Amino acid sequence: MVSLRRGQIICEAGEALHYAYFPHDAVISLVAVMENGSTAEMAVCGREGVVGLIPASVTRQAFGNYVVQMRGTASRISLDQLQAVLQARPLVARLINRFAEAMQARILQSVACNTVHSVEQRLCRWILSTRHRTDEVVLPLTHELLAERFGVQRSTVTTIMGKLQAAGVIQQVRGGITIADSVKLEQSSCECYRRLRTTFERLLPHTFTAE
């Protein structure tokens, strides 16, 4: 069991991965760092799965920075130990394979989503998925974090959040936001949220996370 703090980098791009993390309430992103210093999120995972195993199952080299987006706890196991478990326990290996398929669907759907859907729709989808990854009433989503997540100006996020609050969808509070109307929030999101939630529920019936 390990405690993870927000902003912590558990592995940097190009480094060898030594551990896999099973988040309990933490959220970890795989982030690409560009030459000019800008960043873009490539994948994200919370308590619905495992971090560090799927993207680097062959070379064990990190594709990007693994950054803790939401603080919390996780169970950590060395990749060597986990590989031994997967060889000895076919049911565990099958579950990991199901998660890998769900993650592939999430990443590919996100490529399409980033092309055709608005920042507002994608932001609503991200808020919904964050709700499924934590039991906190206040989601620690700041304008700065969301602007970095979506690669937009902070003013763009501020405008969207103000619009959602005026519509009674969210409530902005100190340290983050609360969801005032989850039905309206889902209606404001894109179809990708429902599609990915269906995929995760089919492959991993005990999870309820879509990103």
PDB file of C-alpha atoms in Angstrom:
ATOM      1  CA  MET A   1       0.000   0.000   0.000  1.00  0.00           C
ATOM      2  CA  VAL A   2       1.372   3.397  -0.979  1.00  0.00           C
ATOM      3  CA  SER A   3       0.117   6.957  -0.584  1.00  0.00           C
ATOM      4  CA  LEU A   4       0.325   9.143  -3.679  1.00  0.00           C
ATOM      5  CA  ARG A   5       0.290  12.941  -3.665  1.00  0.00           C
ATOM      6  CA  ARG A   6      -1.112  15.126  -6.403  1.00  0.00           C
ATOM      7  CA  GLY A   7       1.517  16.074  -8.970  1.00  0.00           C
ATOM      8  CA  GLN A   8       3.814  13.208  -8.013  1.00  0.00           C
ATOM      9  CA  ILE A   9       5.630  11.649 -10.971  1.00  0.00           C
ATOM     10  CA  ILE A  10       5.949   7.927 -10.316  1.00  0.00           C
ATOM     11  CA  CYS A  11       7.910   7.308 -13.514  1.00  0.00           C
ATOM     12  CA  GLU A  12       9.321   9.610 -16.193  1.00  0.00           C
ATOM     13  CA  ALA A  13       9.327   9.122 -19.952  1.00  0.00           C
ATOM     14  CA  GLY A  14      12.063   6.786 -21.119  1.00  0.00           C
ATOM     15  CA  GLU A  15      12.668   5.296 -17.690  1.00  0.00           C
ATOM     16  CA  ALA A  16      12.146   1.634 -16.917  1.00  0.00           C
ATOM     17  CA  LEU A  17       8.917   0.773 -15.130  1.00  0.00           C
ATOM     18  CA  HIS A  18       9.451  -1.396 -12.062  1.00  0.00           C
ATOM     19  CA  TYR A  19       5.979  -1.409 -10.524  1.00  0.00           C
ATOM     20  CA  ALA A  20       2.328  -1.702 -11.426  1.00  0.00           C
ATOM     21  CA  TYR A  21      -0.178   0.333  -9.410  1.00  0.00           C
ATOM     22  CA  PHE A  22      -3.767  -0.614  -8.620  1.00  0.00           C
ATOM     23  CA  PRO A  23      -5.339   2.707  -7.532  1.00  0.00           C
ATOM     24  CA  HIS A  24      -7.944   2.707  -4.779  1.00  0.00           C
ATOM     25  CA  ASP A  25      -8.982   6.339  -4.956  1.00  0.00           C
ATOM     26  CA  ALA A  26      -6.001   7.965  -6.673  1.00  0.00           C
ATOM     27  CA  VAL A  27      -6.099   8.876 -10.368  1.00  0.00           C
ATOM     28  CA  ILE A  28      -2.947   8.536 -12.473  1.00  0.00           C
ATOM     29  CA  SER A  29      -2.401   9.874 -15.974  1.00  0.00           C
ATOM     30  CA  LEU A  30       0.105   8.955 -18.638  1.00  0.00           C
ATOM     31  CA  VAL A  31       1.246  12.335 -19.937  1.00  0.00           C
ATOM     32  CA  ALA A  32       3.229  13.214 -23.058  1.00  0.00           C
ATOM     33  CA  VAL A  33       5.716  16.069 -22.605  1.00  0.00           C
ATOM     34  CA  MET A  34       6.452  18.048 -25.766  1.00  0.00           C
ATOM     35  CA  GLU A  35       9.734  19.749 -26.644  1.00  0.00           C
ATOM     36  CA  ASN A  36       8.283  23.177 -25.804  1.00  0.00           C
ATOM     37  CA  GLY A  37       7.247  21.968 -22.353  1.00  0.00           C
ATOM     38  CA  SER A  38       3.535  21.609 -23.079  1.00  0.00           C
ATOM     39  CA  THR A  39       1.795  18.434 -21.972  1.00  0.00           C
ATOM     40  CA  ALA A  40      -1.044  16.247 -23.195  1.00  0.00           C
ATOM     41  CA  GLU A  41      -2.767  13.370 -21.468  1.00  0.00           C
ATOM     42  CA  MET A  42      -2.583  10.087 -23.382  1.00  0.00           C
ATOM     43  CA  ALA A  43      -4.330   7.793 -20.911  1.00  0.00           C
ATOM     44  CA  VAL A  44      -5.845   7.926 -17.436  1.00  0.00           C
ATOM     45  CA  CYS A  45      -6.738   5.285 -14.886  1.00  0.00           C
ATOM     46  CA  GLY A  46      -8.264   5.055 -11.441  1.00  0.00           C
ATOM     47  CA  ARG A  47      -9.715   2.243  -9.395  1.00  0.00           C
ATOM     48  CA  GLU A  48     -11.124   0.532 -12.478  1.00  0.00           C
ATOM     49  CA  GLY A  49      -7.745  -0.907 -13.439  1.00  0.00           C
ATOM     50  CA  VAL A  50      -3.974  -1.044 -13.266  1.00  0.00           C
ATOM     51  CA  VAL A  51      -1.327   1.546 -14.129  1.00  0.00           C
ATOM     52  CA  GLY A  52       2.085   0.730 -15.618  1.00  0.00           C
ATOM     53  CA  LEU A  53       1.462  -2.792 -16.860  1.00  0.00           C
ATOM     54  CA  ILE A  54      -0.469  -2.520 -20.111  1.00  0.00           C
ATOM     55  CA  PRO A  55       1.445   0.220 -22.020  1.00  0.00           C
ATOM     56  CA  ALA A  56       4.863  -1.285 -21.267  1.00  0.00           C
ATOM     57  CA  SER A  57       4.248  -5.020 -21.105  1.00  0.00           C
ATOM     58  CA  VAL A  58       7.140  -5.817 -23.465  1.00  0.00           C
ATOM     59  CA  THR A  59       9.930  -3.237 -23.074  1.00  0.00           C
ATOM     60  CA  ARG A  60       8.896  -1.872 -19.658  1.00  0.00           C
ATOM     61  CA  GLN A  61       9.878   1.573 -20.869  1.00  0.00           C
ATOM     62  CA  ALA A  62       7.537   4.434 -19.990  1.00  0.00           C
ATOM     63  CA  PHE A  63       6.001   6.155 -23.030  1.00  0.00           C
ATOM     64  CA  GLY A  64       5.496   9.348 -21.024  1.00  0.00           C
ATOM     65  CA  ASN A  65       5.357  10.682 -17.493  1.00  0.00           C
ATOM     66  CA  TYR A  66       3.103   8.844 -15.069  1.00  0.00           C
ATOM     67  CA  VAL A  67       1.608  11.700 -13.047  1.00  0.00           C
ATOM     68  CA  VAL A  68      -0.771  11.536 -10.084  1.00  0.00           C
ATOM     69  CA  GLN A  69      -3.751  13.745 -10.978  1.00  0.00           C
ATOM     70  CA  MET A  70      -5.748  13.052  -7.816  1.00  0.00           C
ATOM     71  CA  ARG A  71      -4.100  12.108  -4.547  1.00  0.00           C
ATOM     72  CA  GLY A  72      -5.001   8.873  -2.802  1.00  0.00           C
ATOM     73  CA  THR A  73      -3.770   5.364  -2.154  1.00  0.00           C
ATOM     74  CA  ALA A  74      -2.874   2.433  -4.363  1.00  0.00           C
ATOM     75  CA  SER A  75      -1.641  -1.127  -4.076  1.00  0.00           C
ATOM     76  CA  ARG A  76       1.793  -1.496  -5.670  1.00  0.00           C
ATOM     77  CA  ILE A  77       3.430  -4.684  -6.890  1.00  0.00           C
ATOM     78  CA  SER A  78       6.679  -5.225  -8.782  1.00  0.00           C
ATOM     79  CA  LEU A  79       6.237  -6.132 -12.437  1.00  0.00           C
ATOM     80  CA  ASP A  80       8.291  -9.283 -11.909  1.00  0.00           C
ATOM     81  CA  GLN A  81       5.961 -10.438  -9.152  1.00  0.00           C
ATOM     82  CA  LEU A  82       2.889  -9.548 -11.163  1.00  0.00           C
ATOM     83  CA  GLN A  83       4.137 -11.451 -14.227  1.00  0.00           C
ATOM     84  CA  ALA A  84       4.624 -14.514 -12.015  1.00  0.00           C
ATOM     85  CA  VAL A  85       1.046 -14.168 -10.777  1.00  0.00           C
ATOM     86  CA  LEU A  86      -0.304 -13.857 -14.326  1.00  0.00           C
ATOM     87  CA  GLN A  87       1.498 -17.041 -15.362  1.00  0.00           C
ATOM     88  CA  ALA A  88       0.269 -18.962 -12.349  1.00  0.00           C
ATOM     89  CA  ARG A  89      -3.296 -17.623 -12.229  1.00  0.00           C
ATOM     90  CA  PRO A  90      -5.147 -17.794 -15.587  1.00  0.00           C
ATOM     91  CA  LEU A  91      -8.232 -16.069 -14.179  1.00  0.00           C
ATOM     92  CA  VAL A  92      -6.172 -13.055 -13.099  1.00  0.00           C
ATOM     93  CA  ALA A  93      -4.488 -12.969 -16.509  1.00  0.00           C
ATOM     94  CA  ARG A  94      -7.889 -13.050 -18.191  1.00  0.00           C
ATOM     95  CA  LEU A  95      -9.085 -10.135 -16.080  1.00  0.00           C
ATOM     96  CA  ILE A  96      -5.994  -8.102 -16.970  1.00  0.00           C
ATOM     97  CA  ASN A  97      -6.560  -8.886 -20.657  1.00  0.00           C
ATOM     98  CA  ARG A  98     -10.140  -7.647 -20.367  1.00  0.00           C
ATOM     99  CA  PHE A  99      -8.878  -4.421 -18.862  1.00  0.00           C
ATOM    100  CA  ALA A 100      -6.307  -4.073 -21.659  1.00  0.00           C
ATOM    101  CA  GLU A 101      -9.104  -4.381 -24.237  1.00  0.00           C
ATOM    102  CA  ALA A 102     -11.209  -1.810 -22.404  1.00  0.00           C
ATOM    103  CA  MET A 103      -8.238   0.576 -22.256  1.00  0.00           C
ATOM    104  CA  GLN A 104      -7.593   0.161 -25.965  1.00  0.00           C
ATOM    105  CA  ALA A 105     -11.226   1.006 -26.656  1.00  0.00           C
ATOM    106  CA  ARG A 106     -10.954   4.066 -24.394  1.00  0.00           C
ATOM    107  CA  ILE A 107      -7.825   5.378 -26.092  1.00  0.00           C
ATOM    108  CA  LEU A 108      -9.159   4.852 -29.619  1.00  0.00           C
ATOM    109  CA  GLN A 109     -12.524   6.413 -28.749  1.00  0.00           C
ATOM    110  CA  SER A 110     -10.706   9.390 -27.255  1.00  0.00           C
ATOM    111  CA  VAL A 111      -8.868   9.961 -30.537  1.00  0.00           C
ATOM    112  CA  ALA A 112     -12.211  10.298 -32.306  1.00  0.00           C
ATOM    113  CA  CYS A 113     -13.705  12.323 -29.455  1.00  0.00           C
ATOM    114  CA  ASN A 114     -10.880  14.867 -29.478  1.00  0.00           C
ATOM    115  CA  THR A 115     -11.479  15.388 -33.193  1.00  0.00           C
ATOM    116  CA  VAL A 116     -15.251  15.811 -33.370  1.00  0.00           C
ATOM    117  CA  HIS A 117     -16.505  16.909 -29.952  1.00  0.00           C
ATOM    118  CA  SER A 118     -16.285  20.290 -28.272  1.00  0.00           C
ATOM    119  CA  VAL A 119     -14.159  21.110 -25.241  1.00  0.00           C
ATOM    120  CA  GLU A 120     -17.352  21.516 -23.202  1.00  0.00           C
ATOM    121  CA  GLN A 121     -18.591  18.038 -24.106  1.00  0.00           C
ATOM    122  CA  ARG A 122     -15.219  16.454 -23.361  1.00  0.00           C
ATOM    123  CA  LEU A 123     -14.904  18.358 -20.094  1.00  0.00           C
ATOM    124  CA  CYS A 124     -18.318  17.068 -18.975  1.00  0.00           C
ATOM    125  CA  ARG A 125     -17.243  13.539 -19.884  1.00  0.00           C
ATOM    126  CA  TRP A 126     -14.089  13.907 -17.802  1.00  0.00           C
ATOM    127  CA  ILE A 127     -16.041  15.208 -14.797  1.00  0.00           C
ATOM    128  CA  LEU A 128     -18.398  12.232 -15.028  1.00  0.00           C
ATOM    129  CA  SER A 129     -15.554   9.730 -15.195  1.00  0.00           C
ATOM    130  CA  THR A 130     -13.806  11.424 -12.269  1.00  0.00           C
ATOM    131  CA  ARG A 131     -16.954  11.023 -10.183  1.00  0.00           C
ATOM    132  CA  HIS A 132     -16.749   7.244 -10.687  1.00  0.00           C
ATOM    133  CA  ARG A 133     -13.146   7.145  -9.512  1.00  0.00           C
ATOM    134  CA  THR A 134     -13.609   8.774  -6.130  1.00  0.00           C
ATOM    135  CA  ASP A 135     -16.032   8.805  -3.213  1.00  0.00           C
ATOM    136  CA  GLU A 136     -15.289  12.462  -2.496  1.00  0.00           C
ATOM    137  CA  VAL A 137     -18.240  14.852  -2.639  1.00  0.00           C
ATOM    138  CA  VAL A 138     -15.989  17.689  -3.818  1.00  0.00           C
ATOM    139  CA  LEU A 139     -14.087  16.706  -6.945  1.00  0.00           C
ATOM    140  CA  PRO A 140     -10.634  18.364  -6.778  1.00  0.00           C
ATOM    141  CA  LEU A 141     -10.817  19.677 -10.341  1.00  0.00           C
ATOM    142  CA  THR A 142      -9.393  23.168 -10.627  1.00  0.00           C
ATOM    143  CA  HIS A 143      -9.519  25.391 -13.697  1.00  0.00           C
ATOM    144  CA  GLU A 144      -5.743  25.081 -13.989  1.00  0.00           C
ATOM    145  CA  LEU A 145      -5.842  21.282 -13.936  1.00  0.00           C
ATOM    146  CA  LEU A 146      -8.641  21.102 -16.503  1.00  0.00           C
ATOM    147  CA  ALA A 147      -6.936  23.610 -18.803  1.00  0.00           C
ATOM    148  CA  GLU A 148      -3.764  21.516 -18.702  1.00  0.00           C
ATOM    149  CA  ARG A 149      -5.749  18.317 -19.234  1.00  0.00           C
ATOM    150  CA  PHE A 150      -7.457  19.630 -22.379  1.00  0.00           C
ATOM    151  CA  GLY A 151      -4.638  21.758 -23.736  1.00  0.00           C
ATOM    152  CA  VAL A 152      -6.675  24.977 -23.698  1.00  0.00           C
ATOM    153  CA  GLN A 153      -6.432  28.394 -22.081  1.00  0.00           C
ATOM    154  CA  ARG A 154      -7.567  28.661 -18.487  1.00  0.00           C
ATOM    155  CA  SER A 155     -10.025  31.368 -19.571  1.00  0.00           C
ATOM    156  CA  THR A 156     -11.729  28.810 -21.827  1.00  0.00           C
ATOM    157  CA  VAL A 157     -12.281  26.476 -18.874  1.00  0.00           C
ATOM    158  CA  THR A 158     -13.498  29.375 -16.718  1.00  0.00           C
ATOM    159  CA  THR A 159     -16.103  30.292 -19.331  1.00  0.00           C
ATOM    160  CA  ILE A 160     -17.342  26.718 -19.665  1.00  0.00           C
ATOM    161  CA  MET A 161     -17.499  26.137 -15.905  1.00  0.00           C
ATOM    162  CA  GLY A 162     -19.410  29.371 -15.433  1.00  0.00           C
ATOM    163  CA  LYS A 163     -21.905  28.284 -18.074  1.00  0.00           C
ATOM    164  CA  LEU A 164     -22.378  24.881 -16.435  1.00  0.00           C
ATOM    165  CA  GLN A 165     -22.860  26.465 -13.023  1.00  0.00           C
ATOM    166  CA  ALA A 166     -25.427  28.932 -14.370  1.00  0.00           C
ATOM    167  CA  ALA A 167     -27.327  25.994 -15.883  1.00  0.00           C
ATOM    168  CA  GLY A 168     -27.402  24.210 -12.532  1.00  0.00           C
ATOM    169  CA  VAL A 169     -25.155  21.380 -13.709  1.00  0.00           C
ATOM    170  CA  ILE A 170     -22.256  21.909 -11.293  1.00  0.00           C
ATOM    171  CA  GLN A 171     -21.422  24.025  -8.286  1.00  0.00           C
ATOM    172  CA  GLN A 172     -17.971  25.542  -7.969  1.00  0.00           C
ATOM    173  CA  VAL A 173     -16.669  25.430  -4.415  1.00  0.00           C
ATOM    174  CA  ARG A 174     -13.371  25.994  -2.691  1.00  0.00           C
ATOM    175  CA  GLY A 175     -10.909  23.339  -3.856  1.00  0.00           C
ATOM    176  CA  GLY A 176     -12.965  21.978  -6.746  1.00  0.00           C
ATOM    177  CA  ILE A 177     -16.526  21.349  -7.867  1.00  0.00           C
ATOM    178  CA  THR A 178     -19.596  19.371  -6.879  1.00  0.00           C
ATOM    179  CA  ILE A 179     -22.074  17.860  -9.300  1.00  0.00           C
ATOM    180  CA  ALA A 180     -25.463  19.516  -8.864  1.00  0.00           C
ATOM    181  CA  ASP A 181     -27.361  17.559 -11.535  1.00  0.00           C
ATOM    182  CA  SER A 182     -25.778  14.359 -12.867  1.00  0.00           C
ATOM    183  CA  VAL A 183     -28.535  13.891 -15.469  1.00  0.00           C
ATOM    184  CA  LYS A 184     -27.905  17.314 -16.982  1.00  0.00           C
ATOM    185  CA  LEU A 185     -24.168  16.685 -16.821  1.00  0.00           C
ATOM    186  CA  GLU A 186     -24.505  13.475 -18.819  1.00  0.00           C
ATOM    187  CA  GLN A 187     -26.772  15.235 -21.314  1.00  0.00           C
ATOM    188  CA  SER A 188     -24.084  17.893 -21.736  1.00  0.00           C
ATOM    189  CA  SER A 189     -21.432  15.249 -22.344  1.00  0.00           C
ATOM    190  CA  CYS A 190     -20.757  13.542 -25.648  1.00  0.00           C
ATOM    191  CA  GLU A 191     -21.861  10.067 -26.734  1.00  0.00           C
ATOM    192  CA  CYS A 192     -18.376   8.748 -25.910  1.00  0.00           C
ATOM    193  CA  TYR A 193     -19.187   8.663 -22.199  1.00  0.00           C
ATOM    194  CA  ARG A 194     -22.100   6.260 -22.663  1.00  0.00           C
ATOM    195  CA  ARG A 195     -20.266   4.189 -25.251  1.00  0.00           C
ATOM    196  CA  LEU A 196     -17.211   3.689 -23.081  1.00  0.00           C
ATOM    197  CA  ARG A 197     -19.249   3.022 -19.968  1.00  0.00           C
ATOM    198  CA  THR A 198     -21.050   0.263 -21.876  1.00  0.00           C
ATOM    199  CA  THR A 199     -17.703  -1.177 -22.960  1.00  0.00           C
ATOM    200  CA  PHE A 200     -16.329  -1.227 -19.415  1.00  0.00           C
ATOM    201  CA  GLU A 201     -19.516  -2.728 -18.006  1.00  0.00           C
ATOM    202  CA  ARG A 202     -19.358  -5.487 -20.631  1.00  0.00           C
ATOM    203  CA  LEU A 203     -15.687  -6.341 -20.105  1.00  0.00           C
ATOM    204  CA  LEU A 204     -15.422  -5.504 -16.398  1.00  0.00           C
ATOM    205  CA  PRO A 205     -18.917  -5.808 -14.916  1.00  0.00           C
ATOM    206  CA  HIS A 206     -17.829  -4.671 -11.446  1.00  0.00           C
ATOM    207  CA  THR A 207     -16.555  -1.269 -12.593  1.00  0.00           C
ATOM    208  CA  PHE A 208     -18.549   1.783 -13.588  1.00  0.00           C
ATOM    209  CA  THR A 209     -15.911   4.041 -15.106  1.00  0.00           C
ATOM    210  CA  ALA A 210     -15.866   5.628 -18.558  1.00  0.00           C
ATOM    211  CA  GLU A 211     -13.339   8.193 -19.685  1.00  0.00           C
TER     212      GLU A 211
END
